[in-house]
Every structure is written in C-alpha cells, then in structure tokens.
Coordinates of C-alpha atoms in Angstrom, one line a residue:
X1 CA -156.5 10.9 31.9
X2 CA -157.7 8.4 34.6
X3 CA -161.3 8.6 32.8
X4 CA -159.8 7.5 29.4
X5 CA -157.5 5.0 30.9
X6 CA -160.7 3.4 32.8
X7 CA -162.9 3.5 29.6
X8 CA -159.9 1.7 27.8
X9 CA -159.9 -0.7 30.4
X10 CA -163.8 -0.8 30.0
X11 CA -164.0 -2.0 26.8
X12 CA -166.5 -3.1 24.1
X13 CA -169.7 -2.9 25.0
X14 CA -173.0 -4.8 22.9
X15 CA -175.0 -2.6 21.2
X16 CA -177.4 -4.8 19.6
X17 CA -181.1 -4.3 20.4
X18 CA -181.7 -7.9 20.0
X19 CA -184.9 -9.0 21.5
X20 CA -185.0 -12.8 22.3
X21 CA -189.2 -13.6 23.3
X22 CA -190.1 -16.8 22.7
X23 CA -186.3 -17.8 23.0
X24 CA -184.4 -19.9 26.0
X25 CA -180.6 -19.1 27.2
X26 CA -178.7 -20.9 29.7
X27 CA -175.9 -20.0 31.3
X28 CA -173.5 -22.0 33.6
X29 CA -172.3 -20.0 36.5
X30 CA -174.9 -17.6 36.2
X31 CA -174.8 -17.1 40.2
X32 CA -172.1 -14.8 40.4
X33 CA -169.5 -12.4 38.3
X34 CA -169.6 -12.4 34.6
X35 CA -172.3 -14.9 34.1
X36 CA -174.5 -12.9 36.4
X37 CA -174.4 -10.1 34.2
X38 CA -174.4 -12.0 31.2
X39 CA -178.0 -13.5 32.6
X40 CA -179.7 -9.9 33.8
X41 CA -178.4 -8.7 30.3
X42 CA -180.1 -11.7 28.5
X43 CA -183.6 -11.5 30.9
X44 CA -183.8 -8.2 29.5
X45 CA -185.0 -10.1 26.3
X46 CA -186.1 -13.5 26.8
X47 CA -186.8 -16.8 28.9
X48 CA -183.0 -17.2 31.3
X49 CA -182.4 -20.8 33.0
X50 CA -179.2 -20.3 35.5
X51 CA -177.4 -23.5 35.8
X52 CA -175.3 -23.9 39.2
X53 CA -173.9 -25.5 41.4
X54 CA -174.8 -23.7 44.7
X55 CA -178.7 -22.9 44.1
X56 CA -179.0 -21.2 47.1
X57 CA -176.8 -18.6 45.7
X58 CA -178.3 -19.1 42.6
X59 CA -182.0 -18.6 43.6
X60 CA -180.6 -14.9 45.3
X61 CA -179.3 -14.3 42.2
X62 CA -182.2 -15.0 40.2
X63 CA -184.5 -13.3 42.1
X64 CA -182.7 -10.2 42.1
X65 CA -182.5 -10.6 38.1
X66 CA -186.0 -11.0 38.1
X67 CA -187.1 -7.8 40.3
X68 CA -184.4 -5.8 38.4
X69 CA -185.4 -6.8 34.6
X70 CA -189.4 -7.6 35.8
X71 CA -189.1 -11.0 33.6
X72 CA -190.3 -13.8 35.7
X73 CA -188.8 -16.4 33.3
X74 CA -185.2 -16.8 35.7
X75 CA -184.8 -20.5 36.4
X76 CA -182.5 -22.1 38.7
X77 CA -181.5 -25.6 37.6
X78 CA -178.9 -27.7 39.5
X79 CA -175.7 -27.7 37.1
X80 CA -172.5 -29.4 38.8
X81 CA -170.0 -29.4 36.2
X82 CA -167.3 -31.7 38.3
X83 CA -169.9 -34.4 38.5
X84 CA -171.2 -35.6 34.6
X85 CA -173.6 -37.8 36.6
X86 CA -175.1 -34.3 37.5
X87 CA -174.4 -33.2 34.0
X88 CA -176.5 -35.9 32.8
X89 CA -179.4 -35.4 34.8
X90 CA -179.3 -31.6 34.5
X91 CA -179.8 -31.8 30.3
X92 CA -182.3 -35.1 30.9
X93 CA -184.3 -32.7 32.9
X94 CA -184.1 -29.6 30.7
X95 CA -184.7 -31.9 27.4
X96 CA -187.8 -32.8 29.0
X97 CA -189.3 -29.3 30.4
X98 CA -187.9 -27.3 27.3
X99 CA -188.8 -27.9 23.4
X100 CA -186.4 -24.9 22.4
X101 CA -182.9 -23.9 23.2
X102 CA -181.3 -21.1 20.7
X103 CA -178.6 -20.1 23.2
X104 CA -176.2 -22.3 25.8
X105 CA -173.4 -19.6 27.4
X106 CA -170.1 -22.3 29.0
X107 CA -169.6 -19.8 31.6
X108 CA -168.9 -21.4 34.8
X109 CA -165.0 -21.8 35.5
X110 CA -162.8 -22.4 38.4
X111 CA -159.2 -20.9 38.5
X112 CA -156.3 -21.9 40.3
X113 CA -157.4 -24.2 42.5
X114 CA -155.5 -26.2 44.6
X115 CA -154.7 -29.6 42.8
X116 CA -157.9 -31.8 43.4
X117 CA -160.2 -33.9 40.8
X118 CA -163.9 -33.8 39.8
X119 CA -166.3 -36.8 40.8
X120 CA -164.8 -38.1 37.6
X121 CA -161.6 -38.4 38.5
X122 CA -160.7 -35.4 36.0
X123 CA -158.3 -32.6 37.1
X124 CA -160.4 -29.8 38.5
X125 CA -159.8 -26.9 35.9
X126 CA -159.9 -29.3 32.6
X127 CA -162.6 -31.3 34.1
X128 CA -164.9 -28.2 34.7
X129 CA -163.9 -26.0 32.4
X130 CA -163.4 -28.1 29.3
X131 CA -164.8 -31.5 29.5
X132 CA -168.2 -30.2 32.0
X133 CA -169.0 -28.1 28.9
X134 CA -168.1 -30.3 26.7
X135 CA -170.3 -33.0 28.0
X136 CA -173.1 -30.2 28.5
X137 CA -173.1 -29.1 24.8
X138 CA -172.7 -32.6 23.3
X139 CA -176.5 -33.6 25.4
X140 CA -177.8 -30.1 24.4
X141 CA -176.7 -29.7 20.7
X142 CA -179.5 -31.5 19.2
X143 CA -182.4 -29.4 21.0
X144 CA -180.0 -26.2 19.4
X145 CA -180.2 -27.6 16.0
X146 CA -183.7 -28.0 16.4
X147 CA -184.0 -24.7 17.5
X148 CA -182.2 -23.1 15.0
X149 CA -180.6 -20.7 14.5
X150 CA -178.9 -21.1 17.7
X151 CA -175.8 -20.5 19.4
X152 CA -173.2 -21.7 21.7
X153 CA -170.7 -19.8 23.7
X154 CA -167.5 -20.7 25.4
X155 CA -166.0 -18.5 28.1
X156 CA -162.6 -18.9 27.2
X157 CA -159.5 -16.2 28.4
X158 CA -156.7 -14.5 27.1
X159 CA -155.0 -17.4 29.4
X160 CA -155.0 -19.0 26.6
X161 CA -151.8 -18.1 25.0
X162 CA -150.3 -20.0 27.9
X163 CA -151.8 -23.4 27.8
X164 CA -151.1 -26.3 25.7
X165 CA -152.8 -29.4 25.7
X166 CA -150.0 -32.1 27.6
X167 CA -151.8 -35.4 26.4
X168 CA -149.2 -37.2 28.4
X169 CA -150.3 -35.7 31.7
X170 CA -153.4 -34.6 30.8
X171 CA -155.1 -34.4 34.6
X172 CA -151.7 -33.2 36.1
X173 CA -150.6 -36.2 37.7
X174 CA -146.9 -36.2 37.1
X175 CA -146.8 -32.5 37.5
X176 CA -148.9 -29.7 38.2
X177 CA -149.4 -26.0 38.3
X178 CA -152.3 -24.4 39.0
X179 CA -151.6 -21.3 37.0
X180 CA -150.9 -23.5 34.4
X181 CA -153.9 -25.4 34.4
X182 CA -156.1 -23.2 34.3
X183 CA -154.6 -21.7 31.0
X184 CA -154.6 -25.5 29.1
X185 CA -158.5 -25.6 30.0
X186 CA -158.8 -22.0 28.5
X187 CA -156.8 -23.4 25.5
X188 CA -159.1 -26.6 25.3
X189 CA -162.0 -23.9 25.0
X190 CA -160.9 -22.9 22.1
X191 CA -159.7 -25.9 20.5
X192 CA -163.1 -27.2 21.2
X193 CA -165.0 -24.2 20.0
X194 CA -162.9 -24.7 16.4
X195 CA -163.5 -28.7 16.5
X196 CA -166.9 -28.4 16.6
X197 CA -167.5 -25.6 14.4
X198 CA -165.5 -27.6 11.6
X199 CA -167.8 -30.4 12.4
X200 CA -170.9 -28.2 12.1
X201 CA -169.6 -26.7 8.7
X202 CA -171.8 -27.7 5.8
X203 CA -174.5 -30.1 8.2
X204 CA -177.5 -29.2 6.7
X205 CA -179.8 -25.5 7.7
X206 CA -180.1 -26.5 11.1
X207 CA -177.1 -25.1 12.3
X208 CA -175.5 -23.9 15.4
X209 CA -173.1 -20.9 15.4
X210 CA -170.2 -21.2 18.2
X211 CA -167.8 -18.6 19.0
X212 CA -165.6 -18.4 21.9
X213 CA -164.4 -15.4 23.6
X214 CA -162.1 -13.4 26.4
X215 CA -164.4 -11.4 28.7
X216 CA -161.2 -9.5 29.9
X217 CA -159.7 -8.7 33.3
X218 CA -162.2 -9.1 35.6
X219 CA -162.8 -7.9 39.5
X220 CA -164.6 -11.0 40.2
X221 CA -164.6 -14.0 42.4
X222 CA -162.3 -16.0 40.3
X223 CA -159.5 -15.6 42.0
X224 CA -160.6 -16.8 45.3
X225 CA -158.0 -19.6 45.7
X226 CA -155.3 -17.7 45.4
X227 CA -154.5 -15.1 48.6
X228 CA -152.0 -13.1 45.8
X229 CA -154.3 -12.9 43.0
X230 CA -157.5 -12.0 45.4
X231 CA -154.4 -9.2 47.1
X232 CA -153.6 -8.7 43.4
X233 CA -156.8 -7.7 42.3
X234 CA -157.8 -5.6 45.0
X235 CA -155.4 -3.3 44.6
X236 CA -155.7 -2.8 40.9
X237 CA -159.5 -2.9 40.5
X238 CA -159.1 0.2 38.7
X239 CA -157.6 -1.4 36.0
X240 CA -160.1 -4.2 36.2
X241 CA -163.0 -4.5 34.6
X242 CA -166.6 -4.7 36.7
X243 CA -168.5 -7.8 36.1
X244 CA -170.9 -5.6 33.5
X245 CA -168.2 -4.6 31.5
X246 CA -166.5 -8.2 31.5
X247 CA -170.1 -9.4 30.2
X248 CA -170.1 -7.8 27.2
X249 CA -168.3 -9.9 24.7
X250 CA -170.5 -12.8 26.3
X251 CA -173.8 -10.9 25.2
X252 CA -172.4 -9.8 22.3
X253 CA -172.0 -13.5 21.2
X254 CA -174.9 -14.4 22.2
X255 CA -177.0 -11.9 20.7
X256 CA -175.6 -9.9 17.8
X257 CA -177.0 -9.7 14.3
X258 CA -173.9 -9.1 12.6
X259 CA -172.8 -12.6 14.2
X260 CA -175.2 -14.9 12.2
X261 CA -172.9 -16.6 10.7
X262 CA -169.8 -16.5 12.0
X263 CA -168.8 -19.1 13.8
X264 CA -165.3 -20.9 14.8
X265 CA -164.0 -17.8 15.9
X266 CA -162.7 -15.7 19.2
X267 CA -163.8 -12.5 20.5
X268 CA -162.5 -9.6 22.5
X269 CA -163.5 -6.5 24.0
X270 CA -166.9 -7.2 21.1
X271 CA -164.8 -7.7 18.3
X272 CA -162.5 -10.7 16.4
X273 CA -159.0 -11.3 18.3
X274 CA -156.2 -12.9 18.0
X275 CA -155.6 -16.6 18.9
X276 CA -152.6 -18.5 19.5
X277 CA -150.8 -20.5 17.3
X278 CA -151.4 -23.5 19.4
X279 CA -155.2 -22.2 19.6
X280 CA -155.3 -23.0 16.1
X281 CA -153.9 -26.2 15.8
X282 CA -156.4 -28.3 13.7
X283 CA -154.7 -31.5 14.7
X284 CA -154.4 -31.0 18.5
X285 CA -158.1 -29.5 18.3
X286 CA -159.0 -33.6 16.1
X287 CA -156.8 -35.4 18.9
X288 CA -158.3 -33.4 22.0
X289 CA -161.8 -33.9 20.5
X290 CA -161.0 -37.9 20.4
X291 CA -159.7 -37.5 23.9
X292 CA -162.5 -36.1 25.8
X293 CA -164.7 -38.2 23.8
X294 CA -163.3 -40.9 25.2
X295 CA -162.8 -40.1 29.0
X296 CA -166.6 -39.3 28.8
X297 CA -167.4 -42.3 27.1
X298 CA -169.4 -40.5 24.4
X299 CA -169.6 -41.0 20.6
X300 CA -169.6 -38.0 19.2
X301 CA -169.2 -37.8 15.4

C-alpha cells in the first residue's frame, strides 16, 4: 500500500524522447529544486543557460549538471527577477550571445515571504513571480518567434485556486498575507499564460506555444520562510514529491510532441487540469495584462 500511495503521489512522468541539439532552454531558478531538475532533464538533450540570482550556487549546480549529463553547454547567467534593471541587462546580454531561443521555462519563485518589495517597488511574490517573468518573456519573445517553433513555460501552482487578482491593493499595501500572496501571483501565472496565448492566436507561422502548469507538492526549498511549512514538510515528505518527480510536468511542456500546438492551457501531473473559474477570467486576464504593462512601462501589443 505505502508503494502505491507514493507512486500516486509521484505522478506523471515525461516520456518523450525528444532530443533538443542545436536548440537553447533557459530556465529561471535553475540552481535549486524543481528547476534544477527541470535543467539536468533538458541538458540531457540540448544547449541549458541557468538564469539566477545567486551564481555561486548556480555555477555548483551547473557543474554538477554538466558532469552528470556530460553536456558542456550549462551556462550560468545572472537573472535577478526583483530587479527589472537586472532583467534588462540579463535578456540584452543573452540577445547578443544567442541567435536562437526555442524554449524560456518561468521557474524561479519565492513563497511566503515576509512582506517586503523588489528593487521596483513591487510586492515580493507578484513582483517575482508575475511581473519578473513577465518582463523576461516580453524582451525574449521575439528571439522565440524567430526561433520557431518555440515555447514558453510558466511555473504556476495549484495555489492558484486561492488567488485573485485585488487591483485595488495590488502590492499588498493596505493589507497583506503572505499565504495569500503567493497564491494571486500563481493566479497572475495563469491569467498571463491565457493573455498571451490569445494574443499569439492567429500571428502569422512564427509562433510560440505557452502552457502553464502545477509541478505538484514539492520537498523543496520553497518553504524556507515559513518555520511551519519547512516543519510541515518535513514530516510529510512521504507524501511529497522529490524535486525529479515535481519536474515532470515542466519537461513535459517543454519538450513533448504531442504539445505542438497546444497552447493557452494548464497542466498536471503531464496531463490537462483543471483551472479556476477566476483563472479563466478573460477580462481580469485583458485588465492584468494592461496593469503590468504599465508598472513596467512597456508597450506590449
């Protein structure tokens, strides 16, 4: 019984042989966790760049991805996704080194931090989560075009069903709850992931497929800023799933056949779940999209 139970917990699991030579991924967050996994899984196939924050951490990553899969093509960049100035220079840099981009994996994510705000002035788990990537994919999403067919995933989580989008107190001024925060960014992940697939709809050949996904309960470092959660998850690892496991759906997004040309959509456990009503509200999706546009000052039609 406690076999079943733990391959229940275990999940989906990618089965596609997809090699990617020739082909560049990056990944946010790739130092640790999920998006660790996600990049060994992915340097099993093609060219990796590892986007962090800490790339001290990052380079000990890397290098063990590298001895582990034999592919020399693991690249630390310096990603800071609380800081757009970093943001900026980050995809300025890559645009420069890199004529090709088929996949960008929004990863990285913090979780119930204590109430602070990015270099921006953005609360912590929106800024990050939702408008970081946001900013990232908007500077990258020509090069994917041009590379395509391409793909973008957004590490989104089952969170979601809790969040809504407050545009009154978006950065959590007038009241704030960490739990809570962290499941609006989760939601803005996948409001985005519709926007921008609606926008994408019908643009010419050069297209880029986004899908967002939950990775599931993971044993990772996530929880770090919360004493219960970390206490939490310690004791029910078992029912957790390992870092591999929780990478999964991310590969599978990233690298399935069968995926081609889906996009708009969220996954689970390597299949199609279900979203939450406000998940799929077209006009909160149109209003947020205006929103971060305009605390980024971007112009993004």
């Amino acid at each position: 019984a406690a076999l079943s139970c733990r391959r229940y917990v275990a999940g989906g699991e990618c089965k596609s042989p997809a090699r990617l030579e020739g082909k560049v991924a990056i990944i946010t967050g790739a130092n640790t966790g999920i998006g660790k996994e996600t990049a060994r899984a992915l340097a099993r196939r093609g060219k990796v760049i590892v986007a962090c924050r800490d790339t001290v951490k990052a380079e000990a990553a890397a290098s063990e991805i590298r001895a582990d899969t034999g592919n020399q093509q693991v690249i630390v960049k310096k990603l800071d996704l609380a800081d757009t100035k970093s943001i900026r220079e980050f995809a300025e840099k890559f645009l420069e080194e890199e004529k090709e981009l088929h996949i960008l994996i929004n990863n990285a994510g913090v979780m119930l931090c204590p109430y602070s705000k990015t270099a921006d002035g953005f609360e912590m788990h929106l800024g990050v989560n939702h408008l970081g990537h946001f900013l990232l994919t908007f500077l990258l999403l020509e090069r994917l075009k041009q590379s395509a067919p391409a793909r973008v995933v957004n590490v989104s989580s089952l969170a979601h069903h809790g969040g809504r989008i407050r545009f009154h107190d978006l950065h959590g001024e007038k009241s704030y709850n960490r739990g809570l925060a962290y499941c609006h960014s989760k939601l803005a992940n996948v409001l985005f992931t519709r926007e921008l697939a609606r926008r994408l709809q019908g643009k010419s050949q050069r297209r880029a497929e986004l899908n967002a996904l939950h990775p599931g309960s993971v044993y990772s470092e996530l929880v770090r800023h919360s004493f219960v959660m970390s206490w939490l998850w310690k004791i029910f690892s078992f029912f957790l799933k390992t870092p591999w496991e929780g990478a999964q759906t991310s590969i599978y997004c990233a690298v399935a056949e069968e995926l081609d040309s889906v996009t708009g959509q969220y996954f689970s456990d390597c299949q199609p779940a279900y979203v939450s009503s406000r998940g799929r509200d077209d006009e909160t999706a149109k209003k947020l999209w205006s929103v971060s546009c305009e605390l980024l000052g971007i112009q993004w039609d």
